[in-house]
CSV table of C-alpha atoms and ligand atoms in Angstrom, one decimal:
chain,number,residue,atom,x,y,z
A,21,MET,CA,-159.5,189.9,-121.9
A,22,ILE,CA,-161.9,189.2,-119.1
A,23,THR,CA,-161.7,192.8,-118.5
A,24,LEU,CA,-162.4,193.6,-122.1
A,25,LEU,CA,-165.9,191.0,-121.8
A,26,LYS,CA,-166.7,192.9,-118.6
A,27,ASP,CA,-166.5,196.4,-120.4
A,28,LEU,CA,-168.2,194.7,-123.2
A,29,VAL,CA,-171.0,193.3,-121.1
A,30,ARG,CA,-171.6,196.4,-119.3
A,31,ILE,CA,-172.5,198.5,-123.0
A,32,LYS,CA,-176.2,197.2,-122.7
A,33,SER,CA,-176.5,196.3,-126.5
A,34,ASP,CA,-179.7,195.2,-127.1
A,35,THR,CA,-181.1,197.9,-129.5
A,36,ILE,CA,-179.5,198.9,-132.8
A,37,GLU,CA,-177.9,202.2,-131.3
A,38,SER,CA,-176.5,200.6,-127.9
A,39,ALA,CA,-175.1,197.5,-130.3
A,40,ASN,CA,-173.3,200.1,-132.7
A,41,ASN,CA,-172.0,201.6,-129.0
A,42,ALA,CA,-170.7,198.3,-128.5
A,43,LEU,CA,-168.8,197.8,-131.8
A,44,LEU,CA,-167.4,201.5,-131.7
A,45,PHE,CA,-166.1,200.2,-128.3
A,46,CYS,CA,-164.3,197.3,-130.0
A,47,GLU,CA,-163.0,199.9,-132.8
A,48,SER,CA,-161.3,201.8,-130.3
A,49,TRP,CA,-160.0,198.7,-128.4
A,50,LEU,CA,-158.5,197.5,-131.5
A,51,GLU,CA,-157.1,201.2,-132.7
A,52,GLU,CA,-155.4,201.9,-129.2
A,53,ARG,CA,-153.3,198.7,-130.2
A,54,GLY,CA,-151.9,199.7,-133.5
A,55,ILE,CA,-154.7,197.8,-135.4
A,56,HIS,CA,-156.0,199.3,-138.4
A,57,THR,CA,-160.1,198.9,-138.7
A,58,THR,CA,-162.9,200.0,-141.2
A,59,VAL,CA,-166.1,200.9,-139.9
A,60,LEU,CA,-169.1,200.1,-142.6
A,61,GLN,CA,-172.9,201.1,-142.4
A,62,HIS,CA,-175.8,199.6,-143.6
A,63,GLU,CA,-179.4,200.7,-142.5
A,64,GLY,CA,-177.9,202.5,-139.6
A,65,LYS,CA,-176.5,199.4,-138.3
A,66,LEU,CA,-172.5,199.1,-138.0
A,67,MET,CA,-170.1,196.5,-138.9
A,68,LEU,CA,-166.3,196.2,-138.5
A,69,VAL,CA,-163.5,194.8,-140.8
A,70,ALA,CA,-160.2,194.5,-139.7
A,71,GLU,CA,-157.0,192.1,-141.7
A,72,ILE,CA,-153.8,191.1,-141.0
A,73,GLY,CA,-151.2,188.7,-142.6
A,74,ILE,CA,-150.5,188.1,-145.8
A,75,GLY,CA,-151.1,185.4,-148.6
A,76,ASP,CA,-153.8,183.9,-150.8
A,77,GLU,CA,-156.0,182.3,-148.1
A,78,CYS,CA,-158.1,184.3,-145.6
A,79,MET,CA,-159.5,182.9,-142.7
A,80,ILE,CA,-162.7,185.2,-141.2
A,81,TRP,CA,-163.6,185.2,-137.4
A,82,ASN,CA,-166.8,186.7,-136.9
A,83,GLY,CA,-168.7,187.6,-133.9
A,84,HIS,CA,-171.6,190.0,-133.1
A,85,VAL,CA,-172.1,192.5,-130.1
A,86,ASP,CA,-175.7,192.8,-130.0
A,87,VAL,CA,-177.4,190.7,-127.2
A,88,VAL,CA,-180.9,190.0,-126.4
A,89,PRO,CA,-182.8,192.1,-123.7
A,90,GLY,CA,-182.0,191.3,-120.0
A,91,ASN,CA,-182.7,192.6,-116.5
A,92,PRO,CA,-180.8,195.6,-115.4
A,93,GLU,CA,-178.7,193.5,-112.9
A,94,GLN,CA,-177.5,191.4,-116.2
A,95,PHE,CA,-175.7,194.2,-117.4
A,96,GLU,CA,-173.4,194.0,-114.2
A,97,PRO,CA,-170.7,191.3,-114.8
A,98,PHE,CA,-169.6,189.3,-111.7
A,99,ILE,CA,-167.5,186.1,-111.4
A,100,GLU,CA,-168.0,183.2,-109.3
A,101,GLY,CA,-165.3,180.4,-109.8
A,102,ASP,CA,-164.6,179.7,-113.2
A,103,PHE,CA,-168.1,181.2,-114.6
A,104,LEU,CA,-168.7,184.8,-115.4
A,105,TYR,CA,-172.2,185.8,-115.4
A,106,GLY,CA,-174.2,188.5,-117.3
A,107,ARG,CA,-176.2,189.3,-120.6
A,108,GLY,CA,-174.1,188.4,-123.9
A,109,THR,CA,-171.1,186.4,-121.9
A,110,ALA,CA,-171.8,183.2,-123.9
A,111,ASP,CA,-173.8,184.6,-126.8
A,112,MET,CA,-171.6,186.0,-127.3
A,113,LYS,CA,-169.5,188.6,-126.4
A,114,ALA,CA,-166.7,186.2,-124.6
A,115,GLY,CA,-166.3,184.9,-128.4
A,116,VAL,CA,-165.8,188.4,-129.5
A,117,ALA,CA,-163.3,189.4,-126.9
A,118,SER,CA,-161.0,186.2,-127.3
A,119,MET,CA,-161.3,186.8,-131.1
A,120,MET,CA,-160.0,190.7,-130.4
A,121,GLN,CA,-157.6,189.8,-127.9
A,122,ALA,CA,-156.3,186.7,-130.3
A,123,PHE,CA,-156.2,189.0,-133.4
A,124,TYR,CA,-154.2,191.3,-131.2
A,125,GLU,CA,-151.6,188.7,-130.2
A,126,LEU,CA,-151.1,187.7,-133.8
A,127,SER,CA,-151.3,191.1,-135.3
A,128,LYS,CA,-147.8,191.3,-133.2
A,129,GLU,CA,-146.4,189.4,-136.0
A,130,SER,CA,-148.7,190.3,-138.5
A,131,LYS,CA,-145.4,189.8,-140.9
A,132,SER,CA,-145.1,186.5,-140.2
A,133,LEU,CA,-148.4,185.1,-140.9
A,134,THR,CA,-148.7,183.2,-144.2
A,135,LYS,CA,-152.5,183.7,-144.0
A,136,LYS,CA,-154.7,186.3,-143.9
A,137,ILE,CA,-157.2,186.6,-141.0
A,138,GLN,CA,-160.1,189.0,-141.1
A,139,LEU,CA,-162.0,189.7,-138.3
A,140,HIS,CA,-165.6,190.4,-138.5
A,141,ILE,CA,-168.0,192.1,-135.6
A,142,VAL,CA,-171.5,192.6,-136.6
A,143,THR,CA,-174.7,194.1,-134.5
A,144,ASP,CA,-178.1,192.2,-135.8
A,145,GLU,CA,-177.3,188.5,-135.3
A,146,GLU,CA,-179.7,188.4,-132.7
A,147,THR,CA,-182.5,190.0,-134.8
A,148,ASP,CA,-181.8,189.3,-138.8
A,149,GLY,CA,-178.1,188.9,-139.4
A,150,LYS,CA,-178.2,191.9,-142.1
A,151,THR,CA,-175.1,193.1,-141.3
A,152,THR,CA,-173.4,189.7,-141.5
A,153,LYS,CA,-175.2,189.3,-145.3
A,154,PHE,CA,-174.3,193.3,-146.0
A,155,LEU,CA,-170.1,192.4,-145.3
A,156,VAL,CA,-170.7,189.1,-147.3
A,157,ASP,CA,-172.4,191.0,-150.2
A,158,GLN,CA,-169.7,193.6,-150.1
A,159,GLY,CA,-167.2,190.9,-150.9
A,160,TYR,CA,-165.9,190.3,-147.8
A,161,THR,CA,-166.0,186.5,-147.8
A,162,GLY,CA,-162.7,184.2,-147.4
A,163,ASP,CA,-161.8,180.6,-147.7
A,164,PHE,CA,-163.0,179.5,-144.0
A,165,VAL,CA,-165.1,181.1,-142.0
A,166,ILE,CA,-165.5,180.7,-137.5
A,167,CYS,CA,-168.5,182.2,-136.2
A,168,GLY,CA,-167.6,182.5,-132.1
A,169,GLU,CA,-170.6,181.2,-131.1
A,170,PRO,CA,-170.8,179.0,-127.5
A,171,THR,CA,-170.2,175.4,-128.3
A,172,HIS,CA,-168.2,174.2,-125.9
A,173,LEU,CA,-165.1,174.3,-128.0
A,174,GLN,CA,-167.1,171.7,-130.4
A,175,ILE,CA,-166.8,172.4,-134.1
A,176,GLY,CA,-170.8,173.0,-135.2
A,177,LEU,CA,-170.4,172.6,-138.9
A,178,GLN,CA,-173.4,172.1,-140.3
A,179,ALA,CA,-176.8,173.6,-139.7
A,180,LYS,CA,-180.4,172.7,-140.4
A,181,GLY,CA,-182.0,174.9,-143.8
A,182,ILE,CA,-185.2,177.0,-143.1
A,183,ILE,CA,-188.7,176.7,-144.8
A,184,GLN,CA,-191.2,178.8,-143.0
A,185,PHE,CA,-194.7,179.1,-144.7
A,186,ASP,CA,-198.2,179.3,-144.5
A,187,VAL,CA,-201.3,177.1,-145.6
A,188,ILE,CA,-204.5,179.1,-145.7
A,189,LEU,CA,-207.6,176.1,-145.6
A,190,LYS,CA,-210.9,177.2,-146.7
A,191,GLY,CA,-214.2,176.0,-145.6
A,192,LYS,CA,-217.9,177.1,-146.0
A,193,PRO,CA,-219.5,179.4,-143.3
A,194,SER,CA,-222.6,178.0,-141.6
A,195,HIS,CA,-224.9,178.5,-138.7
A,196,GLY,CA,-223.2,176.9,-135.1
A,197,SER,CA,-226.2,174.9,-134.7
A,198,ARG,CA,-225.8,173.4,-138.2
A,199,PRO,CA,-222.6,172.5,-138.8
A,200,TRP,CA,-223.4,169.7,-141.4
A,201,GLU,CA,-224.4,172.6,-143.9
A,202,GLY,CA,-220.9,174.0,-143.7
A,203,LYS,CA,-217.6,173.1,-144.1
A,204,ASN,CA,-215.1,173.7,-141.4
A,205,ALA,CA,-211.8,175.4,-141.8
A,206,ILE,CA,-210.2,174.6,-138.7
A,207,GLU,CA,-211.1,170.7,-139.3
A,208,GLN,CA,-209.3,171.1,-142.8
A,209,ALA,CA,-206.3,172.4,-141.2
A,210,PHE,CA,-206.1,169.5,-138.5
A,211,LEU,CA,-206.5,166.7,-141.4
A,212,PHE,CA,-203.9,169.1,-143.5
A,213,ASP,CA,-201.7,168.6,-140.3
A,214,GLN,CA,-201.8,165.2,-140.0
A,215,GLN,CA,-201.5,164.5,-143.7
A,216,LEU,CA,-198.1,167.0,-143.7
A,217,ARG,CA,-196.7,164.8,-141.1
A,218,THR,CA,-196.7,161.4,-142.8
A,219,LEU,CA,-194.4,163.1,-146.1
A,220,SER,CA,-191.5,161.5,-146.7
A,221,PHE,CA,-189.0,164.7,-146.5
A,222,LEU,CA,-189.7,164.4,-143.0
A,223,THR,CA,-187.3,161.2,-142.8
A,224,ALA,CA,-184.4,162.2,-143.7
A,225,SER,CA,-181.3,162.0,-142.1
A,226,ASN,CA,-177.8,162.1,-142.4
A,227,GLU,CA,-174.6,161.8,-140.0
A,228,PHE,CA,-175.4,164.9,-137.7
A,229,TYR,CA,-179.3,165.1,-138.1
A,230,ASP,CA,-181.5,162.1,-137.1
A,231,TYR,CA,-184.6,164.2,-138.6
A,232,PRO,CA,-186.1,167.5,-139.8
A,233,SER,CA,-188.0,169.2,-137.3
A,234,LEU,CA,-191.4,170.7,-138.2
A,235,ASN,CA,-193.1,173.3,-135.6
A,236,LEU,CA,-196.8,174.1,-136.1
A,237,ALA,CA,-196.5,177.8,-135.1
A,238,LYS,CA,-199.5,179.4,-135.2
A,239,ILE,CA,-203.2,178.9,-136.1
A,240,GLN,CA,-205.2,182.0,-136.9
A,241,ALA,CA,-209.4,180.6,-137.2
A,242,GLY,CA,-212.8,181.5,-135.8
A,243,ASP,CA,-214.1,184.5,-134.0
A,244,ARG,CA,-217.4,183.0,-132.4
A,245,TYR,CA,-218.9,179.9,-131.2
A,246,ASN,CA,-222.0,180.0,-133.1
A,247,VAL,CA,-220.3,180.3,-136.5
A,248,VAL,CA,-218.5,177.1,-139.0
A,249,PRO,CA,-215.3,179.0,-139.2
A,250,ASP,CA,-214.4,179.3,-143.4
A,251,GLU,CA,-210.7,179.6,-142.9
A,252,CYS,CA,-208.3,179.0,-141.0
A,253,ILE,CA,-204.1,179.9,-141.6
A,254,ILE,CA,-201.4,177.4,-140.2
A,255,SER,CA,-197.9,178.5,-140.4
A,256,TYR,CA,-195.0,176.4,-139.9
A,257,ASP,CA,-191.2,176.6,-139.3
A,258,LEU,CA,-189.9,173.5,-140.8
A,259,ARG,CA,-185.8,172.9,-140.5
A,260,PHE,CA,-184.6,170.5,-143.1
A,261,VAL,CA,-181.9,168.3,-142.9
A,262,PRO,CA,-178.6,169.6,-144.7
A,263,GLY,CA,-178.5,167.6,-148.2
A,264,GLN,CA,-182.3,167.7,-148.6
A,265,ASP,CA,-183.2,169.9,-151.7
A,266,MET,CA,-184.9,172.5,-150.3
A,267,GLN,CA,-187.2,172.7,-153.7
A,268,SER,CA,-188.3,169.0,-154.0
A,269,ILE,CA,-189.3,169.6,-150.4
A,270,ILE,CA,-191.6,172.5,-151.4
A,271,SER,CA,-193.3,170.7,-154.0
A,272,GLU,CA,-194.4,168.0,-152.3
A,273,ILE,CA,-195.7,170.1,-149.5
A,274,LYS,CA,-197.5,172.2,-152.4
A,275,LYS,CA,-199.2,168.8,-153.7
A,276,LEU,CA,-200.6,168.0,-150.7
A,277,ALA,CA,-201.8,171.6,-150.5
A,278,GLU,CA,-203.5,171.3,-153.6
A,279,LYS,CA,-205.4,168.5,-152.3
A,280,PHE,CA,-207.3,170.6,-150.2
A,281,PRO,CA,-209.9,173.0,-152.4
A,282,ILE,CA,-209.0,176.2,-152.7
A,283,SER,CA,-206.2,176.8,-150.2
A,284,GLU,CA,-203.7,178.6,-150.6
A,285,PHE,CA,-200.1,177.8,-149.9
A,286,LYS,CA,-197.3,180.7,-149.4
A,287,ILE,CA,-193.7,181.0,-148.5
A,288,GLN,CA,-193.0,183.4,-146.0
A,289,ALA,CA,-189.0,182.8,-145.5
A,290,THR,CA,-186.3,180.3,-146.5
A,291,ALA,CA,-182.9,180.3,-145.8
A,292,PRO,CA,-180.5,177.1,-147.2
A,293,ALA,CA,-178.6,174.3,-144.9
A,294,VAL,CA,-175.2,175.0,-143.9
A,295,THR,CA,-173.3,171.8,-145.4
A,296,THR,CA,-170.1,172.1,-144.7
A,297,GLU,CA,-168.0,168.7,-144.9
A,298,PRO,CA,-166.1,167.4,-142.2
A,299,ILE,CA,-163.6,166.4,-144.8
A,300,ASN,CA,-162.2,170.2,-145.1
A,301,PRO,CA,-158.2,170.7,-144.6
A,302,PHE,CA,-159.3,174.0,-142.6
A,303,ILE,CA,-161.8,171.4,-140.2
A,304,GLU,CA,-159.1,169.3,-139.9
A,305,ARG,CA,-156.5,172.1,-138.3
A,306,VAL,CA,-159.5,173.3,-136.1
A,307,ALA,CA,-159.9,169.7,-134.8
A,308,HIS,CA,-156.6,168.9,-134.6
A,309,VAL,CA,-155.5,171.9,-132.7
A,310,THR,CA,-158.5,171.5,-130.5
A,311,SER,CA,-157.5,168.3,-129.2
A,312,GLN,CA,-154.0,169.3,-128.4
A,313,PHE,CA,-155.5,171.8,-126.0
A,314,ILE,CA,-158.9,169.8,-124.7
A,315,GLY,CA,-156.3,166.5,-124.8
A,316,LYS,CA,-159.1,164.6,-126.4
A,317,PRO,CA,-160.9,164.2,-129.8
A,318,ALA,CA,-162.5,167.6,-131.2
A,319,VAL,CA,-166.2,166.8,-131.4
A,320,LEU,CA,-168.2,167.7,-134.4
A,321,PHE,CA,-171.7,168.3,-134.6
A,322,GLY,CA,-174.8,169.9,-136.2
A,323,GLN,CA,-176.4,172.6,-135.0
A,324,HIS,CA,-180.4,172.7,-134.9
A,325,GLY,CA,-180.4,177.0,-135.1
A,326,ALA,CA,-178.8,178.8,-137.9
A,327,ALA,CA,-176.7,181.8,-137.3
A,328,ASP,CA,-174.5,183.9,-139.4
A,329,ALA,CA,-172.2,181.4,-140.5
A,330,ARG,CA,-174.8,180.6,-143.1
A,331,PHE,CA,-174.5,184.0,-145.4
A,332,TYR,CA,-170.7,182.7,-145.3
A,333,ALA,CA,-171.8,179.2,-146.5
A,334,GLU,CA,-174.0,180.5,-149.1
A,335,THR,CA,-170.8,181.9,-151.1
A,336,GLY,CA,-169.6,177.8,-150.6
A,337,ALA,CA,-167.0,179.2,-148.0
A,338,GLY,CA,-166.6,176.3,-145.2
A,339,ALA,CA,-168.2,177.8,-142.4
A,340,ILE,CA,-168.2,176.6,-138.6
A,341,GLU,CA,-169.7,177.7,-135.1
A,342,PHE,CA,-167.0,177.5,-132.8
A,343,GLY,CA,-166.3,179.2,-129.4
A,344,PRO,CA,-166.2,178.7,-125.5
A,345,SER,CA,-168.3,176.7,-122.9
A,346,GLY,CA,-171.0,178.8,-121.5
A,347,GLY,CA,-174.7,178.5,-120.7
A,348,ASP,CA,-178.4,180.0,-120.2
A,349,TRP,CA,-177.9,182.2,-123.0
A,350,HIS,CA,-181.0,184.3,-123.5
A,351,GLY,CA,-182.0,183.0,-120.1
A,352,GLU,CA,-181.6,184.6,-116.7
A,353,LYS,CA,-178.2,183.1,-115.7
A,354,GLU,CA,-176.3,183.6,-118.6
A,355,TYR,CA,-172.4,182.8,-118.3
A,356,VAL,CA,-169.4,182.0,-119.7
A,357,SER,CA,-166.4,179.4,-118.5
A,358,ILE,CA,-163.5,181.8,-118.3
A,359,SER,CA,-160.9,178.9,-118.3
A,360,SER,CA,-162.6,177.7,-121.6
A,361,MET,CA,-162.5,181.1,-123.2
A,362,GLU,CA,-158.9,181.2,-122.2
A,363,THR,CA,-158.4,177.7,-124.0
A,364,TYR,CA,-160.5,179.0,-127.1
A,365,LYS,CA,-158.4,182.6,-127.4
A,366,ASN,CA,-155.6,180.2,-127.3
A,367,ILE,CA,-156.5,177.7,-130.0
A,368,LEU,CA,-157.3,180.8,-132.3
A,369,VAL,CA,-153.9,181.9,-132.3
A,370,SER,CA,-152.4,178.1,-132.3
A,371,LEU,CA,-154.3,177.9,-135.5
A,372,PHE,CA,-151.8,180.3,-136.9
A,373,LYS,CA,-148.6,178.7,-135.7
A,374,LYS,CA,-146.7,176.2,-137.4
B,12,ZN,ZN1,-175.5,184.4,-131.0
C-alpha cells in the first residue's frame, strides 16, 4: 500500500491531463488485481467506478487523485520515521491508496459481503468537483458516503454552506478637492460592511459550529486621487452553519442592500451545507469500529470547508469526511502518517466484517 501511495505521488497530477493519468494508473492497479472498473469521462476529465458485494445497501468510498501544484521535489516521495512526505500524500492520495487496498482485500471475499461498496475515484476536487457531481448526476449514489480527506481518523460529518456574493454600491462622482459635492461609493461600502456584520444570521450556531464566517474577499473601486469614486464592488464569501436557511440569509442581506440607494446585490455561487446528523446507523458503525482501533471514543466534528461530500449529501445520503492523519496539505512539507494510513485501511475493511 505504501508503494502504491509512492507511485501515486510520483504522478504529478496537478492538471486535468496528469490527473487523468493518475486515474488510469489506479484503473490498471485494480484491474491487475481482478477488479472490474468502469472509467467515465466528462468534459475531458475521468472518473472511475468499481463495485463489489451484494445487498440493498450501498456504501460509497470517494477519493480524488488531483493535487494542487507543488515544487518539483515534492513529487519525489520520501519517508522519515512514521511520515511519508510529498505533494498529495495527505490530500488525499493516502486516502485513495488506503481505499484501493481495502477494496482489493474485501474483493477477495466479495460474495460474503452483505452490502455493496462502490469505489469512486475522481480528478478535480481541488478545482471544482465537477467529476463527483457528474457521478452523482449519473445516479452513482448510495446510502452512505465516506470521502477519504485527511481528518486524523476523526469523523467530519457536517460542512458549512456557502454563499458568495457581490454588492455594487453607487455614489456620485465629484472633484477630489470638493468631496462634499459628491457621494463616496467606498465610504458607502464601509457603511454596508459595518451593518452587514450586525445582522442576526451571523449569530447562528449548532453543536459543531459556534458561528458562520464572513470573509470580505475583494474590493474594487477608485482609480485616481482627485476623483470621488462613484462605484465600489465588494465581494464576500459567507459560510453558514448547517441548519440555517440559505434563502432567509439571502433575503436578510438583500434587505440591507436595498437601504443603499441604487446598489445591486448579486449572488455568484452557492452550495448547501452538509447536514449529516450524528444519529445515523452508518456513523455509529464507523465511530464504533474506529474506537476499537484507536482505543478511545471516536471524535465527531464539523468541517469549515466543503469537499466532495456535499454533492452526495444533496441526494439525502449521509456523507462524511474521514481519512488518515497528515499535515501541511497545500503547503511545502505535506505529509501523511503511515501508521494512521494502516489503521485507516483496517477500519475500512472492518466496517464490513461481522
Ligand atoms: Zn482533498
